mmCIF file of C-alpha atoms in Angstrom:
data_model
loop_
_atom_site.group_PDB
_atom_site.id
_atom_site.type_symbol
_atom_site.label_atom_id
_atom_site.label_comp_id
_atom_site.label_asym_id
_atom_site.label_seq_id
_atom_site.Cartn_x
_atom_site.Cartn_y
_atom_site.Cartn_z
ATOM 1 C CA UNK A 5 44.117 102.422 58.145
ATOM 2 C CA UNK A 6 46.626 103.832 60.596
ATOM 3 C CA UNK A 7 49.690 101.727 61.266
ATOM 4 C CA UNK A 8 49.582 102.482 65.009
ATOM 5 C CA UNK A 9 46.703 103.420 67.253
ATOM 6 C CA UNK A 10 46.857 106.722 69.185
ATOM 7 C CA UNK A 11 47.445 104.807 72.418
ATOM 8 C CA UNK A 12 50.369 102.892 70.867
ATOM 9 C CA UNK A 13 51.894 106.143 69.620
ATOM 10 C CA UNK A 14 51.540 107.662 73.085
ATOM 11 C CA UNK A 15 53.157 104.570 74.637
ATOM 12 C CA UNK A 16 56.048 104.745 72.164
ATOM 13 C CA UNK A 17 56.503 108.470 72.825
ATOM 14 C CA UNK A 18 56.673 108.177 76.596
ATOM 15 C CA UNK A 19 58.831 105.045 76.387
ATOM 16 C CA UNK A 20 61.280 106.965 74.214
ATOM 17 C CA UNK A 21 61.288 109.869 76.676
ATOM 18 C CA UNK A 22 61.944 107.441 79.536
ATOM 19 C CA UNK A 23 64.872 105.845 77.688
ATOM 20 C CA UNK A 24 66.259 109.310 76.917
ATOM 21 C CA UNK A 25 66.063 110.303 80.593
ATOM 22 C CA UNK A 26 67.859 107.095 81.631
ATOM 23 C CA UNK A 27 70.595 107.769 79.048
ATOM 24 C CA UNK A 28 71.011 111.317 80.364
ATOM 25 C CA UNK A 29 71.293 110.012 83.938
ATOM 26 C CA UNK A 30 74.003 107.561 82.849
ATOM 27 C CA UNK A 31 75.921 110.355 81.151
ATOM 28 C CA UNK A 32 75.593 112.498 84.278
ATOM 29 C CA UNK A 33 76.744 109.613 86.497
ATOM 30 C CA UNK A 34 79.906 111.359 87.825
ATOM 31 C CA UNK A 35 77.902 114.303 89.237
ATOM 32 C CA UNK A 36 75.062 112.213 90.657
ATOM 33 C CA UNK A 37 77.113 110.882 93.579
ATOM 34 C CA UNK A 38 75.798 113.319 96.256
ATOM 35 C CA UNK A 39 72.216 112.890 95.053
ATOM 36 C CA UNK A 40 72.446 109.098 95.107
ATOM 37 C CA UNK A 41 74.096 109.140 98.541
ATOM 38 C CA UNK A 42 71.492 111.595 99.820
ATOM 39 C CA UNK A 43 68.660 109.459 98.442
ATOM 40 C CA UNK A 44 70.014 106.317 100.114
ATOM 41 C CA UNK A 45 70.339 108.100 103.458
ATOM 42 C CA UNK A 46 66.913 109.723 103.083
ATOM 43 C CA UNK A 47 65.275 106.358 102.383
ATOM 44 C CA UNK A 48 66.974 104.843 105.439
ATOM 45 C CA UNK A 49 66.282 107.783 107.773
ATOM 46 C CA UNK A 50 62.758 108.735 106.695
ATOM 47 C CA UNK A 51 61.141 106.080 108.956
ATOM 48 C CA UNK A 52 62.881 107.701 111.940
ATOM 49 C CA UNK A 53 61.499 111.101 110.902
ATOM 50 C CA UNK A 54 57.997 109.616 110.628
ATOM 51 C CA UNK A 55 58.391 107.953 114.020
ATOM 52 C CA UNK A 56 59.359 111.244 115.643
ATOM 53 C CA UNK A 57 56.396 112.976 114.034
ATOM 54 C CA UNK A 58 54.060 110.281 115.347
ATOM 55 C CA UNK A 59 54.953 111.219 118.944
ATOM 56 C CA UNK A 60 52.462 113.781 120.190
ATOM 57 C CA UNK A 61 52.736 116.267 123.046
ATOM 58 C CA UNK A 62 49.100 116.645 123.965
ATOM 59 C CA UNK A 63 47.322 117.633 120.769
ATOM 60 C CA UNK A 64 50.505 118.936 119.170
ATOM 61 C CA UNK A 65 52.411 116.975 116.569
ATOM 62 C CA UNK A 66 56.125 117.565 116.019
ATOM 63 C CA UNK A 67 56.720 119.658 112.873
ATOM 64 C CA UNK A 68 58.476 117.704 110.156
ATOM 65 C CA UNK A 69 61.285 120.257 109.883
ATOM 66 C CA UNK A 70 62.114 119.781 113.592
ATOM 67 C CA UNK A 71 62.119 115.997 113.206
ATOM 68 C CA UNK A 72 64.438 116.289 110.191
ATOM 69 C CA UNK A 73 66.853 118.534 112.102
ATOM 70 C CA UNK A 74 66.936 116.095 115.041
ATOM 71 C CA UNK A 75 67.657 113.136 112.753
ATOM 72 C CA UNK A 76 70.409 115.000 110.921
ATOM 73 C CA UNK A 77 72.001 116.066 114.203
ATOM 74 C CA UNK A 78 72.000 112.416 115.348
ATOM 75 C CA UNK A 79 73.598 111.355 112.059
ATOM 76 C CA UNK A 80 76.221 114.101 112.332
ATOM 77 C CA UNK A 81 76.988 112.997 115.908
ATOM 78 C CA UNK A 82 77.514 109.380 114.831
ATOM 79 C CA UNK A 83 79.800 110.389 111.932
ATOM 80 C CA UNK A 84 81.763 112.748 114.196
ATOM 81 C CA UNK A 85 82.207 110.079 116.866
ATOM 82 C CA UNK A 86 83.430 107.626 114.236
ATOM 83 C CA UNK A 87 85.938 110.179 112.925
ATOM 84 C CA UNK A 88 87.160 110.931 116.459
ATOM 85 C CA UNK A 89 87.861 107.224 116.928
ATOM 86 C CA UNK A 90 89.632 106.639 113.610
ATOM 87 C CA UNK A 91 91.654 109.821 113.011
ATOM 88 C CA UNK A 92 93.649 109.735 116.295
ATOM 89 C CA UNK A 93 94.478 106.085 115.604
ATOM 90 C CA UNK A 94 95.862 106.941 112.169
ATOM 91 C CA UNK A 95 97.866 109.866 113.538
ATOM 92 C CA UNK A 96 99.307 107.687 116.313
ATOM 93 C CA UNK A 97 100.106 104.685 114.115
ATOM 94 C CA UNK A 98 101.660 106.547 111.174
ATOM 95 C CA UNK A 99 105.111 107.157 112.745
ATOM 96 C CA UNK A 100 105.192 103.539 113.943
ATOM 97 C CA UNK A 101 104.507 102.334 110.402
ATOM 98 C CA UNK A 102 107.382 104.472 109.129
ATOM 99 C CA UNK A 103 109.757 102.925 111.644
ATOM 100 C CA UNK A 104 108.656 99.321 111.062
ATOM 101 C CA UNK A 105 108.852 99.239 107.255
ATOM 102 C CA UNK A 106 112.678 98.826 106.989
ATOM 103 C CA UNK A 107 112.660 95.947 109.480
ATOM 104 C CA UNK A 108 109.726 94.344 107.670
ATOM 105 C CA UNK A 109 111.505 94.573 104.293
ATOM 106 C CA UNK A 110 114.651 93.007 105.756
ATOM 107 C CA UNK A 111 112.577 90.216 107.338
ATOM 108 C CA UNK A 112 110.782 89.439 104.056
ATOM 109 C CA UNK A 113 114.075 89.571 102.152
ATOM 110 C CA UNK A 114 115.777 87.184 104.586
ATOM 111 C CA UNK A 115 112.827 84.792 104.394
ATOM 112 C CA UNK A 116 112.332 84.782 100.617
ATOM 113 C CA UNK A 117 115.920 84.895 99.332
ATOM 114 C CA UNK A 118 116.912 81.378 100.501
ATOM 115 C CA UNK A 119 113.707 79.923 99.016
ATOM 116 C CA UNK A 120 114.205 81.701 95.706
ATOM 117 C CA UNK A 121 117.889 80.679 95.581
ATOM 118 C CA UNK A 122 116.923 77.041 96.072
ATOM 119 C CA UNK A 123 114.572 77.353 93.106
ATOM 120 C CA UNK A 124 117.337 78.879 91.045
ATOM 121 C CA UNK A 125 115.743 82.292 90.919
ATOM 122 C CA UNK A 126 118.018 85.249 91.395
ATOM 123 C CA UNK A 127 116.210 88.445 92.287
ATOM 124 C CA UNK A 128 118.545 91.410 92.466
ATOM 125 C CA UNK A 129 117.100 93.799 95.004
ATOM 126 C CA UNK A 130 118.391 97.102 96.241
ATOM 127 C CA UNK A 131 116.995 97.067 99.756
ATOM 128 C CA UNK A 132 118.127 100.615 100.467
ATOM 129 C CA UNK A 133 116.267 101.948 97.427
ATOM 130 C CA UNK A 134 113.123 99.989 98.276
ATOM 131 C CA UNK A 135 113.199 101.283 101.849
ATOM 132 C CA UNK A 136 113.704 104.840 100.652
ATOM 133 C CA UNK A 137 110.833 104.642 98.159
ATOM 134 C CA UNK A 138 108.413 103.123 100.647
ATOM 135 C CA UNK A 139 109.294 105.326 103.585
ATOM 136 C CA UNK A 140 109.646 108.610 101.700
ATOM 137 C CA UNK A 141 107.036 108.263 98.972
ATOM 138 C CA UNK A 142 104.295 106.011 100.351
ATOM 139 C CA UNK A 143 104.725 106.455 104.107
ATOM 140 C CA UNK A 144 106.448 109.822 104.672
ATOM 141 C CA UNK A 145 107.421 110.800 108.185
ATOM 142 C CA UNK A 146 106.549 113.887 110.194
ATOM 143 C CA UNK A 147 106.136 116.984 108.036
ATOM 144 C CA UNK A 148 106.552 114.793 104.998
ATOM 145 C CA UNK A 149 103.022 113.527 105.534
ATOM 146 C CA UNK A 150 101.547 116.974 105.040
ATOM 147 C CA UNK A 151 103.898 117.734 102.143
ATOM 148 C CA UNK A 152 102.831 114.502 100.476
ATOM 149 C CA UNK A 153 99.148 115.290 101.021
ATOM 150 C CA UNK A 154 99.569 118.805 99.631
ATOM 151 C CA UNK A 155 101.468 117.476 96.621
ATOM 152 C CA UNK A 156 98.747 114.882 95.999
ATOM 153 C CA UNK A 157 96.087 117.565 96.286
ATOM 154 C CA UNK A 158 97.917 119.739 93.736
ATOM 155 C CA UNK A 159 98.355 116.817 91.351
ATOM 156 C CA UNK A 160 94.730 115.668 91.648
ATOM 157 C CA UNK A 161 93.183 119.027 92.439
ATOM 158 C CA UNK A 162 89.981 118.349 90.511
ATOM 159 C CA UNK A 163 89.383 115.052 92.294
ATOM 160 C CA UNK A 164 89.999 116.658 95.707
ATOM 161 C CA UNK A 165 87.598 119.504 94.930
ATOM 162 C CA UNK A 166 85.002 116.997 93.695
ATOM 163 C CA UNK A 167 85.211 114.988 96.936
ATOM 164 C CA UNK A 168 85.038 118.157 99.023
ATOM 165 C CA UNK A 169 82.038 119.409 97.058
ATOM 166 C CA UNK A 170 80.267 116.058 97.435
ATOM 167 C CA UNK A 171 80.850 116.035 101.205
ATOM 168 C CA UNK A 172 79.293 119.499 101.428
ATOM 169 C CA UNK A 173 76.408 118.746 99.079
ATOM 170 C CA UNK A 174 75.314 115.393 100.542
ATOM 171 C CA UNK A 175 73.925 116.913 103.806
ATOM 172 C CA UNK A 176 72.131 119.609 101.799
ATOM 173 C CA UNK A 177 70.537 117.032 99.493
ATOM 174 C CA UNK A 178 69.645 114.858 102.482
ATOM 175 C CA UNK A 179 67.959 117.739 104.309
ATOM 176 C CA UNK A 180 65.690 118.689 101.414
ATOM 177 C CA UNK A 181 64.865 115.063 100.586
ATOM 178 C CA UNK A 182 63.872 114.315 104.172
ATOM 179 C CA UNK A 183 61.855 117.527 104.417
ATOM 180 C CA UNK A 184 59.857 116.852 101.243
ATOM 181 C CA UNK A 185 60.030 113.033 101.047
ATOM 182 C CA UNK A 186 56.281 112.467 101.445
ATOM 183 C CA UNK A 187 55.496 115.144 98.863
ATOM 184 C CA UNK A 188 57.913 113.706 96.297
ATOM 185 C CA UNK A 189 56.606 110.167 96.805
ATOM 186 C CA UNK A 190 53.046 111.386 96.282
ATOM 187 C CA UNK A 191 54.019 113.249 93.098
ATOM 188 C CA UNK A 192 55.828 110.200 91.753
ATOM 189 C CA UNK A 193 52.736 108.085 92.363
ATOM 190 C CA UNK A 194 50.523 110.666 90.648
ATOM 191 C CA UNK A 195 52.723 110.493 87.531
ATOM 192 C CA UNK A 196 52.216 106.727 87.073
ATOM 193 C CA UNK A 197 49.690 105.880 84.292
ATOM 194 C CA UNK A 198 46.396 105.070 85.955
ATOM 195 C CA UNK A 199 46.183 101.556 84.491
ATOM 196 C CA UNK A 200 49.556 100.702 86.084
ATOM 197 C CA UNK A 201 48.996 102.264 89.502
ATOM 198 C CA UNK A 202 47.919 99.126 91.358
ATOM 199 C CA UNK A 203 50.754 97.021 89.917
ATOM 200 C CA UNK A 204 53.309 99.781 90.526
ATOM 201 C CA UNK A 205 52.171 100.220 94.139
ATOM 202 C CA UNK A 206 52.298 96.454 94.707
ATOM 203 C CA UNK A 207 55.783 96.301 93.173
ATOM 204 C CA UNK A 208 57.036 99.256 95.241
ATOM 205 C CA UNK A 209 55.697 97.668 98.443
ATOM 206 C CA UNK A 210 57.502 94.428 97.653
ATOM 207 C CA UNK A 211 60.701 96.329 96.947
ATOM 208 C CA UNK A 212 60.292 98.430 100.080
ATOM 209 C CA UNK A 213 59.785 95.303 102.191
ATOM 210 C CA UNK A 214 62.907 93.747 100.693
ATOM 211 C CA UNK A 215 65.021 96.871 101.231
ATOM 212 C CA UNK A 216 63.753 97.268 104.797
ATOM 213 C CA UNK A 217 64.710 93.666 105.492
ATOM 214 C CA UNK A 218 68.082 94.260 103.852
ATOM 215 C CA UNK A 219 68.820 97.426 105.849
ATOM 216 C CA UNK A 220 67.731 95.991 109.202
ATOM 217 C CA UNK A 221 69.617 92.761 108.657
ATOM 218 C CA UNK A 222 72.735 94.514 107.387
ATOM 219 C CA UNK A 223 72.837 96.913 110.338
ATOM 220 C CA UNK A 224 72.549 93.978 112.738
ATOM 221 C CA UNK A 225 75.325 92.120 110.907
ATOM 222 C CA UNK A 226 77.556 95.227 111.097
ATOM 223 C CA UNK A 227 76.964 95.592 114.841
ATOM 224 C CA UNK A 228 77.674 91.914 115.552
ATOM 225 C CA UNK A 229 80.821 91.883 113.417
ATOM 226 C CA UNK A 230 82.104 95.131 114.955
ATOM 227 C CA UNK A 231 81.658 93.631 118.421
ATOM 228 C CA UNK A 232 83.259 90.325 117.435
ATOM 229 C CA UNK A 233 86.328 91.811 115.737
ATOM 230 C CA UNK A 234 86.865 94.362 118.513
ATOM 231 C CA UNK A 235 86.707 91.708 121.270
ATOM 232 C CA UNK A 236 88.769 89.149 119.323
ATOM 233 C CA UNK A 237 91.523 91.641 118.471
ATOM 234 C CA UNK A 238 91.548 92.931 122.053
ATOM 235 C CA UNK A 239 91.953 89.391 123.406
ATOM 236 C CA UNK A 240 94.801 88.885 120.916
ATOM 237 C CA UNK A 241 96.557 91.918 122.443
ATOM 238 C CA UNK A 242 96.073 94.548 119.726
ATOM 239 C CA UNK A 243 96.397 98.126 120.940
ATOM 240 C CA UNK A 244 94.059 99.342 118.202
ATOM 241 C CA UNK A 245 91.469 96.584 118.604
ATOM 242 C CA UNK A 246 88.486 98.952 118.991
ATOM 243 C CA UNK A 247 88.980 101.196 115.919
ATOM 244 C CA UNK A 248 90.138 98.357 113.657
ATOM 245 C CA UNK A 249 87.281 96.115 114.837
ATOM 246 C CA UNK A 250 84.676 98.849 114.362
ATOM 247 C CA UNK A 251 86.013 99.737 110.909
ATOM 248 C CA UNK A 252 85.997 96.093 109.811
ATOM 249 C CA UNK A 253 82.433 95.600 111.007
ATOM 250 C CA UNK A 254 81.135 98.865 109.564
ATOM 251 C CA UNK A 255 82.569 98.033 106.129
ATOM 252 C CA UNK A 256 80.845 94.641 106.061
ATOM 253 C CA UNK A 257 78.021 96.108 103.958
ATOM 254 C CA UNK A 258 80.439 96.374 100.999
ATOM 255 C CA UNK A 259 80.781 92.764 99.760
ATOM 256 C CA UNK A 260 84.375 91.500 99.495
ATOM 257 C CA UNK A 261 85.873 95.013 99.537
ATOM 258 C CA UNK A 262 84.942 95.620 103.185
ATOM 259 C CA UNK A 263 86.604 92.478 104.549
ATOM 260 C CA UNK A 264 89.724 93.103 102.422
ATOM 261 C CA UNK A 265 90.068 96.666 103.707
ATOM 262 C CA UNK A 266 89.486 95.607 107.312
ATOM 263 C CA UNK A 267 92.011 92.789 106.980
ATOM 264 C CA UNK A 268 94.502 95.258 105.535
ATOM 265 C CA UNK A 269 94.095 97.520 108.582
ATOM 266 C CA UNK A 270 94.540 94.558 110.927
ATOM 267 C CA UNK A 271 97.596 93.336 108.989
ATOM 268 C CA UNK A 272 99.145 96.798 109.287
ATOM 269 C CA UNK A 273 98.486 96.761 113.034
ATOM 270 C CA UNK A 274 100.097 93.298 113.224
ATOM 271 C CA UNK A 275 103.167 94.567 111.401
ATOM 272 C CA UNK A 276 103.480 97.501 113.805
ATOM 273 C CA UNK A 277 102.975 95.652 117.063
ATOM 274 C CA UNK A 278 104.107 92.019 116.700
ATOM 275 C CA UNK A 279 107.159 90.220 115.376
ATOM 276 C CA UNK A 280 106.508 86.458 115.426
ATOM 277 C CA UNK A 281 104.499 84.274 113.034
ATOM 278 C CA UNK A 282 102.082 83.440 115.847
ATOM 279 C CA UNK A 283 100.476 86.872 115.496
ATOM 280 C CA UNK A 284 99.858 86.338 111.769
ATOM 281 C CA UNK A 285 98.344 82.909 112.426
ATOM 282 C CA UNK A 286 96.095 84.405 115.102
ATOM 283 C CA UNK A 287 95.060 87.161 112.695
ATOM 284 C CA UNK A 288 94.209 84.595 110.035
ATOM 285 C CA UNK A 289 92.087 82.619 112.491
ATOM 286 C CA UNK A 290 90.221 85.740 113.688
ATOM 287 C CA UNK A 291 89.382 87.012 110.208
ATOM 288 C CA UNK A 292 88.878 83.558 108.700
ATOM 289 C CA UNK A 293 86.323 82.657 111.361
ATOM 290 C CA UNK A 294 84.636 86.074 111.143
ATOM 291 C CA UNK A 295 84.334 85.933 107.356
ATOM 292 C CA UNK A 296 83.049 82.339 107.392
ATOM 293 C CA UNK A 297 80.598 83.048 110.207
ATOM 294 C CA UNK A 298 79.268 86.069 108.328
ATOM 295 C CA UNK A 299 79.017 84.432 104.914
ATOM 296 C CA UNK A 300 77.663 81.053 105.996
ATOM 297 C CA UNK A 301 75.352 81.979 108.871
ATOM 298 C CA UNK A 302 74.729 85.625 109.707
ATOM 299 C CA UNK A 303 74.060 87.184 106.308
ATOM 300 C CA UNK A 304 71.825 84.322 105.068
ATOM 301 C CA UNK A 305 69.849 84.270 108.334
ATOM 302 C CA UNK A 306 69.701 87.965 109.220
ATOM 303 C CA UNK A 307 69.583 89.576 105.790
ATOM 304 C CA UNK A 308 67.358 86.820 104.428
ATOM 305 C CA UNK A 309 67.315 84.372 101.557
ATOM 306 C CA UNK A 310 65.281 86.800 99.455
ATOM 307 C CA UNK A 311 68.285 89.117 99.233
ATOM 308 C CA UNK A 312 70.814 86.410 98.369
ATOM 309 C CA UNK A 313 72.346 86.803 94.933
ATOM 310 C CA UNK A 314 74.814 84.621 93.088
ATOM 311 C CA UNK A 315 78.447 85.672 93.798
ATOM 312 C CA UNK A 316 79.053 86.386 90.095
ATOM 313 C CA UNK A 317 76.040 88.718 90.033
ATOM 314 C CA UNK A 318 77.346 90.501 93.135
ATOM 315 C CA UNK A 319 80.805 90.974 91.591
ATOM 316 C CA UNK A 320 79.331 92.190 88.292
ATOM 317 C CA UNK A 321 76.992 94.579 90.112
ATOM 318 C CA UNK A 322 79.881 96.039 92.129
ATOM 319 C CA UNK A 323 81.944 96.622 88.982
ATOM 320 C CA UNK A 324 79.038 97.969 86.923
ATOM 321 C CA UNK A 325 77.653 100.367 89.525
ATOM 322 C CA UNK A 326 81.166 101.447 90.495
ATOM 323 C CA UNK A 327 81.889 102.291 86.866
ATOM 324 C CA UNK A 328 78.657 104.276 86.509
ATOM 325 C CA UNK A 329 78.499 106.102 89.849
ATOM 326 C CA UNK A 330 81.898 105.744 91.533
ATOM 327 C CA UNK A 331 82.213 104.810 95.205
ATOM 328 C CA UNK A 332 78.559 105.504 95.937
ATOM 329 C CA UNK A 333 77.708 103.128 93.100
ATOM 330 C CA UNK A 334 79.515 100.366 95.003
ATOM 331 C CA UNK A 335 77.349 101.105 98.027
ATOM 332 C CA UNK A 336 74.271 101.115 95.809
ATOM 333 C CA UNK A 337 75.112 97.899 93.959
ATOM 334 C CA UNK A 338 73.687 95.258 96.288
ATOM 335 C CA UNK A 339 70.328 96.887 97.196
ATOM 336 C CA UNK A 340 69.853 97.880 93.543
ATOM 337 C CA UNK A 341 70.545 94.296 92.484
ATOM 338 C CA UNK A 342 67.951 93.148 95.006
ATOM 339 C CA UNK A 343 65.405 95.537 93.439
ATOM 340 C CA UNK A 344 66.289 94.269 89.966
ATOM 341 C CA UNK A 345 65.811 90.705 91.208
ATOM 342 C CA UNK A 346 62.207 91.605 92.155
ATOM 343 C CA UNK A 347 61.684 93.078 88.699
ATOM 344 C CA UNK A 348 63.219 89.972 87.143
ATOM 345 C CA UNK A 349 60.832 87.691 89.031
ATOM 346 C CA UNK A 350 57.827 89.703 87.813
ATOM 347 C CA UNK A 351 59.145 89.812 84.240
ATOM 348 C CA UNK A 352 59.844 86.076 84.319
ATOM 349 C CA UNK A 353 56.293 85.394 85.506
ATOM 350 C CA UNK A 354 54.830 87.574 82.726
ATOM 351 C CA UNK A 355 57.037 85.844 80.169
ATOM 352 C CA UNK A 356 55.902 82.338 81.153
ATOM 353 C CA UNK A 357 52.259 83.464 80.992
ATOM 354 C CA UNK A 358 52.671 85.157 77.594
ATOM 355 C CA UNK A 359 51.547 83.768 74.233
ATOM 356 C CA UNK A 360 55.083 84.335 72.970
ATOM 357 C CA UNK A 361 56.302 81.605 75.332
ATOM 358 C CA UNK A 362 53.301 79.279 75.156
ATOM 359 C CA UNK A 363 52.735 79.251 71.403
#
């Protein structure tokens, strides 16, 4: 009598092949960044392509390739506009940052030294050396900026080439994915074992509904936060209210990291433009209210309770996906965790209905 039936051997074979493919993907994680980024963008933009194709001119239907080109041109225009807002701000603010650092170091030194002396702590500090290191190494002035960038590129040449290659490859991957999205989805469905088709289709629809809710809600949250931070910073008198506000809002889709980066930009702008403690208090109120409003009201209401994950799970997902796939992994962490939560609910239901649990 055979130990395993032919069907069990086939199941074991294909399960082993699936595990092997997953292991290979994990090993290839560093080179998958453009493909993951392209897949995320293709999933988000494919509904727009389908919408364009649904618009008829008489009896003619727009060719898919034309719809894809239009969508990619719109995406390129948005990215270009964003770069045109941010890059001039950085170029304009860089010399101001160079000039303000020495005064900021002296201010911090004058504020902290009396407190530390009262506590009996003596901190020998060479202010001139600190100023020189910060201004020449971290924030070089004039031509030093380009020399520093060139030196960094030489030192990390492989990393720079990798980033450049990814930036070139992502649009290429996106184009082909959008062009053949419907074909690839049909082929993936055809590869599912016939006895699992109905369950797999039901699962994919549930996941698709969740991701659609996540994307729509997150985009709305980003728009509201960008508007709020831009208006609040403008009312507070910031010269760079629009770019800093937009950047803070746009980064809201990266949990914790986005608000920290946006706050860092705003703190830098505060250092450059203001001198009194009132500005720092105002900044704390603006970002404290924005973060609380987002975390307590907007994200739960607009993104939906179905997407909500425990903070520890979010932190672990960010670290795990970042380790596996780099920066794009951080972007992928939250929607992937939402998908895994759907799988967990199904697995949990099967487990409670199983004889292993009941008996």
